[in-house]
């Protein structure tokens, strides 16, 4: 009977129940439960398994640059990271309020890691997240314009509750990229959230975007009421080259 039940659970893809029931049989714990307790145990196992698989799928879809975690962010005094601010951001209510987060600092300082850590936390909490390099995204959108898939790509971006644009402003925007950026920002404004990382201070973004009218419109939507993290100190990459432990 147990073998038949396990086989049916597996075929119905109730993998959490399957493993929990199989484990209970093998350890002889089935007799320790009342019928209600056993049912609750199996349902809880199935719930946890489905939640974990959903999180794994969401993280895989987000395509993060780093496997990052809030718990692994290092709060060195010289980095100017406020632990309380990071913890507040990690509850991801800023996404519910459609607010943005701007992370700036020199190369190698850990901007991408912090953005990824918050993005991972958003995935765990059930938000749709996509991480992308800004130069690669706009190169991809140019190709999409050429092959007719542009509307599909823009729609994909719009569906994400949190879009992470890494390495923003690493190169100036040309007219086509500037127009695409305006479209992305306009589509998302007041409906979803952005995390933007940049080596440049926010005061320099106007110059990088170019075209005064468009730059004004974009920055007004991005910067207004945005949370900001300005990382300081020496490059964490350089520091890791002389320290054995992994720092972020």
Short mmCIF file of C-alpha atoms in Angstrom, two decimals:
data_model
loop_
_atom_site.label_atom_id
_atom_site.label_comp_id
_atom_site.label_asym_id
_atom_site.label_seq_id
_atom_site.Cartn_x
_atom_site.Cartn_y
_atom_site.Cartn_z
CA UNK A 1 0.00 0.00 0.00
CA UNK A 2 2.76 2.45 0.94
CA UNK A 3 4.64 1.68 -2.28
CA UNK A 4 1.50 2.37 -4.32
CA UNK A 5 0.88 5.63 -2.45
CA UNK A 6 4.46 6.80 -2.99
CA UNK A 7 4.22 5.95 -6.68
CA UNK A 8 1.01 7.98 -7.02
CA UNK A 9 2.48 10.94 -5.16
CA UNK A 10 5.47 10.96 -7.48
CA UNK A 11 3.32 10.69 -10.61
CA UNK A 12 1.11 13.55 -9.40
CA UNK A 13 4.31 15.56 -8.81
CA UNK A 14 3.63 15.96 -5.09
CA UNK A 15 7.36 15.77 -4.47
CA UNK A 16 7.28 17.37 -1.03
CA UNK A 17 4.69 14.86 0.19
CA UNK A 18 6.56 12.04 -1.53
CA UNK A 19 9.85 12.71 0.24
CA UNK A 20 8.23 13.44 3.61
CA UNK A 21 6.11 10.25 3.52
CA UNK A 22 9.03 8.14 2.28
CA UNK A 23 11.24 9.50 5.06
CA UNK A 24 8.57 8.83 7.68
CA UNK A 25 8.22 5.23 6.48
CA UNK A 26 11.97 4.62 6.41
CA UNK A 27 12.50 6.05 9.90
CA UNK A 28 9.42 4.33 11.30
CA UNK A 29 7.82 7.60 12.38
CA UNK A 30 4.44 7.09 10.72
CA UNK A 31 3.16 5.47 13.91
CA UNK A 32 4.20 8.56 15.90
CA UNK A 33 1.55 10.65 14.15
CA UNK A 34 -2.20 10.73 14.47
CA UNK A 35 -4.00 10.77 11.11
CA UNK A 36 -4.48 14.55 11.40
CA UNK A 37 -0.84 15.11 12.33
CA UNK A 38 0.44 12.98 9.46
CA UNK A 39 -1.77 14.83 6.99
CA UNK A 40 -0.60 18.20 8.35
CA UNK A 41 3.03 17.05 8.14
CA UNK A 42 2.66 15.97 4.52
CA UNK A 43 0.80 19.14 3.48
CA UNK A 44 3.43 21.30 5.20
CA UNK A 45 6.21 19.43 3.39
CA UNK A 46 4.47 19.87 0.05
CA UNK A 47 3.89 23.57 0.73
CA UNK A 48 7.56 24.12 1.63
CA UNK A 49 8.76 22.18 -1.42
CA UNK A 50 6.60 24.20 -3.81
CA UNK A 51 7.64 27.47 -2.21
CA UNK A 52 11.31 26.55 -2.49
CA UNK A 53 10.95 25.52 -6.13
CA UNK A 54 9.08 28.75 -6.90
CA UNK A 55 11.89 30.78 -5.34
CA UNK A 56 14.51 28.82 -7.29
CA UNK A 57 12.63 29.47 -10.55
CA UNK A 58 12.26 33.17 -9.76
CA UNK A 59 15.96 33.55 -8.95
CA UNK A 60 16.95 31.62 -12.08
CA UNK A 61 14.69 33.83 -14.23
CA UNK A 62 16.14 37.02 -12.67
CA UNK A 63 19.62 36.16 -14.05
CA UNK A 64 21.62 37.72 -11.26
CA UNK A 65 25.28 38.49 -11.77
CA UNK A 66 26.09 37.29 -8.25
CA UNK A 67 24.63 34.71 -5.90
CA UNK A 68 24.19 37.27 -3.16
CA UNK A 69 22.52 37.39 0.23
CA UNK A 70 21.62 40.21 2.59
CA UNK A 71 23.27 38.25 5.42
CA UNK A 72 26.62 38.37 3.58
CA UNK A 73 26.80 42.13 3.06
CA UNK A 74 29.76 43.51 5.01
CA UNK A 75 29.26 46.77 6.86
CA UNK A 76 32.82 48.08 7.05
CA UNK A 77 32.85 51.54 8.58
CA UNK A 78 34.72 53.03 5.62
CA UNK A 79 32.08 51.83 3.11
CA UNK A 80 29.32 54.13 4.42
CA UNK A 81 26.71 51.36 4.39
CA UNK A 82 23.94 51.86 6.92
CA UNK A 83 22.85 48.44 8.20
CA UNK A 84 19.45 49.80 9.22
CA UNK A 85 18.86 51.18 5.73
CA UNK A 86 19.79 47.85 4.13
CA UNK A 87 17.47 45.97 6.50
CA UNK A 88 14.61 48.35 5.71
CA UNK A 89 15.20 47.88 1.99
CA UNK A 90 15.40 44.10 2.45
CA UNK A 91 11.76 43.93 3.51
CA UNK A 92 11.03 45.12 -0.06
CA UNK A 93 8.13 47.36 0.89
CA UNK A 94 9.79 50.00 -1.31
CA UNK A 95 8.64 47.83 -4.23
CA UNK A 96 5.06 47.95 -2.97
CA UNK A 97 5.38 51.74 -2.90
CA UNK A 98 6.87 51.81 -6.43
CA UNK A 99 10.03 53.51 -5.18
CA UNK A 100 13.50 53.30 -6.70
CA UNK A 101 16.93 52.63 -5.24
CA UNK A 102 20.08 54.28 -6.59
CA UNK A 103 23.44 52.74 -5.63
CA UNK A 104 26.57 54.69 -6.59
CA UNK A 105 30.28 54.31 -5.94
CA UNK A 106 33.59 53.57 -7.58
CA UNK A 107 34.32 50.39 -9.52
CA UNK A 108 34.70 47.22 -7.46
CA UNK A 109 33.15 48.75 -4.34
CA UNK A 110 30.27 46.22 -4.19
CA UNK A 111 27.37 48.05 -5.85
CA UNK A 112 26.30 45.06 -7.94
CA UNK A 113 26.51 42.72 -4.97
CA UNK A 114 24.28 44.91 -2.78
CA UNK A 115 21.78 45.29 -5.64
CA UNK A 116 21.80 41.53 -6.21
CA UNK A 117 21.35 40.81 -2.50
CA UNK A 118 18.25 43.00 -2.35
CA UNK A 119 17.05 41.44 -5.61
CA UNK A 120 17.47 37.92 -4.20
CA UNK A 121 15.49 38.96 -1.14
CA UNK A 122 12.72 40.27 -3.42
CA UNK A 123 12.62 36.89 -5.20
CA UNK A 124 12.29 35.08 -1.86
CA UNK A 125 9.38 37.36 -0.98
CA UNK A 126 7.62 36.56 -4.25
CA UNK A 127 8.36 39.58 -6.45
CA UNK A 128 9.14 39.29 -10.16
CA UNK A 129 12.72 40.48 -10.65
CA UNK A 130 15.07 40.92 -13.60
CA UNK A 131 18.75 41.86 -13.36
CA UNK A 132 20.57 43.20 -16.41
CA UNK A 133 23.70 45.05 -17.42
CA UNK A 134 22.58 48.42 -18.81
CA UNK A 135 24.93 48.37 -21.85
CA UNK A 136 23.90 44.79 -22.70
CA UNK A 137 20.21 45.59 -22.30
CA UNK A 138 20.29 48.48 -24.78
CA UNK A 139 22.42 46.51 -27.22
CA UNK A 140 19.77 43.78 -27.02
CA UNK A 141 16.97 46.30 -27.57
CA UNK A 142 18.72 47.62 -30.67
CA UNK A 143 18.84 44.10 -32.06
CA UNK A 144 15.18 43.66 -31.12
CA UNK A 145 14.32 46.76 -33.14
CA UNK A 146 16.00 45.18 -36.13
CA UNK A 147 14.36 41.74 -35.85
CA UNK A 148 10.88 42.91 -34.86
CA UNK A 149 10.89 41.66 -31.26
CA UNK A 150 11.22 45.08 -29.60
CA UNK A 151 7.64 45.30 -28.30
CA UNK A 152 7.96 41.82 -26.80
CA UNK A 153 11.20 42.76 -25.03
CA UNK A 154 9.77 46.01 -23.66
CA UNK A 155 6.67 44.16 -22.44
CA UNK A 156 8.91 41.65 -20.65
CA UNK A 157 10.66 44.49 -18.81
CA UNK A 158 7.37 46.11 -17.89
CA UNK A 159 6.11 42.89 -16.25
CA UNK A 160 8.95 42.88 -13.73
CA UNK A 161 8.06 44.34 -10.35
CA UNK A 162 11.74 45.08 -9.78
CA UNK A 163 14.15 45.83 -12.61
CA UNK A 164 17.85 46.08 -11.73
CA UNK A 165 19.93 48.15 -14.15
CA UNK A 166 23.60 47.53 -13.40
CA UNK A 167 26.49 49.69 -14.68
CA UNK A 168 24.22 52.58 -15.62
CA UNK A 169 26.06 55.40 -17.39
CA UNK A 170 29.16 53.39 -18.15
CA UNK A 171 28.84 54.81 -21.66
CA UNK A 172 26.80 57.76 -22.99
CA UNK A 173 23.35 57.05 -24.41
CA UNK A 174 22.85 57.50 -28.14
CA UNK A 175 19.50 58.67 -29.53
CA UNK A 176 18.06 55.16 -29.92
CA UNK A 177 19.09 54.01 -26.44
CA UNK A 178 17.89 57.27 -24.92
CA UNK A 179 14.45 56.82 -26.49
CA UNK A 180 14.29 53.21 -25.25
CA UNK A 181 15.30 54.29 -21.74
CA UNK A 182 12.57 56.93 -21.75
CA UNK A 183 10.02 54.32 -22.81
CA UNK A 184 11.12 51.90 -20.07
CA UNK A 185 11.02 54.58 -17.38
CA UNK A 186 7.67 55.92 -18.56
CA UNK A 187 6.13 52.43 -18.61
CA UNK A 188 7.34 51.67 -15.09
CA UNK A 189 6.84 55.03 -13.38
CA UNK A 190 4.39 54.79 -10.49
CA UNK A 191 3.76 51.08 -11.15
CA UNK A 192 7.00 49.22 -10.46
CA UNK A 193 10.49 49.78 -9.02
CA UNK A 194 14.05 50.14 -10.22
CA UNK A 195 17.43 49.53 -8.67
CA UNK A 196 20.16 51.35 -10.58
CA UNK A 197 23.88 50.99 -9.93
CA UNK A 198 26.40 53.42 -11.35
CA UNK A 199 30.03 54.43 -11.00
CA UNK A 200 28.91 57.99 -11.63
CA UNK A 201 27.28 60.18 -8.99
CA UNK A 202 23.64 60.98 -9.75
CA UNK A 203 24.63 64.57 -10.54
CA UNK A 204 26.51 63.27 -13.63
CA UNK A 205 23.61 61.21 -15.04
CA UNK A 206 22.09 64.19 -16.86
CA UNK A 207 25.23 64.54 -18.95
CA UNK A 208 25.40 60.81 -19.75
CA UNK A 209 21.76 60.59 -20.83
CA UNK A 210 22.04 63.70 -23.02
CA UNK A 211 19.24 65.61 -24.80
CA UNK A 212 18.09 68.04 -22.10
CA UNK A 213 14.33 67.57 -22.42
CA UNK A 214 14.49 63.77 -22.32
CA UNK A 215 17.14 63.72 -19.59
CA UNK A 216 14.99 66.01 -17.44
CA UNK A 217 11.96 63.77 -17.89
CA UNK A 218 13.90 60.57 -17.17
CA UNK A 219 15.71 61.86 -14.10
CA UNK A 220 12.56 63.42 -12.67
CA UNK A 221 10.94 59.97 -12.69
CA UNK A 222 14.02 58.04 -11.52
CA UNK A 223 15.43 60.30 -8.82
CA UNK A 224 12.35 61.82 -7.19
CA UNK A 225 11.89 60.25 -3.73
CA UNK A 226 14.42 57.50 -4.57
CA UNK A 227 16.41 55.78 -1.83
CA UNK A 228 20.15 56.27 -2.19
CA UNK A 229 23.22 54.32 -1.17
CA UNK A 230 26.57 55.96 -1.84
CA UNK A 231 29.34 53.40 -1.30
CA UNK A 232 32.79 54.64 -0.41
CA UNK A 233 36.19 53.17 0.39
CA UNK A 234 38.64 51.01 -1.53
CA UNK A 235 37.73 48.44 -4.16
CA UNK A 236 36.45 45.20 -2.59
CA UNK A 237 37.96 43.28 -5.51
CA UNK A 238 41.38 44.66 -4.69
CA UNK A 239 40.80 43.94 -1.03
CA UNK A 240 39.81 40.32 -1.75
CA UNK A 241 43.07 39.85 -3.66
CA UNK A 242 45.00 40.34 -0.42
CA UNK A 243 42.48 38.93 2.09
CA UNK A 244 41.50 35.24 2.18
CA UNK A 245 37.88 35.76 3.20
CA UNK A 246 35.09 36.68 0.81
CA UNK A 247 33.92 40.26 1.40
CA UNK A 248 31.02 42.13 -0.15
#
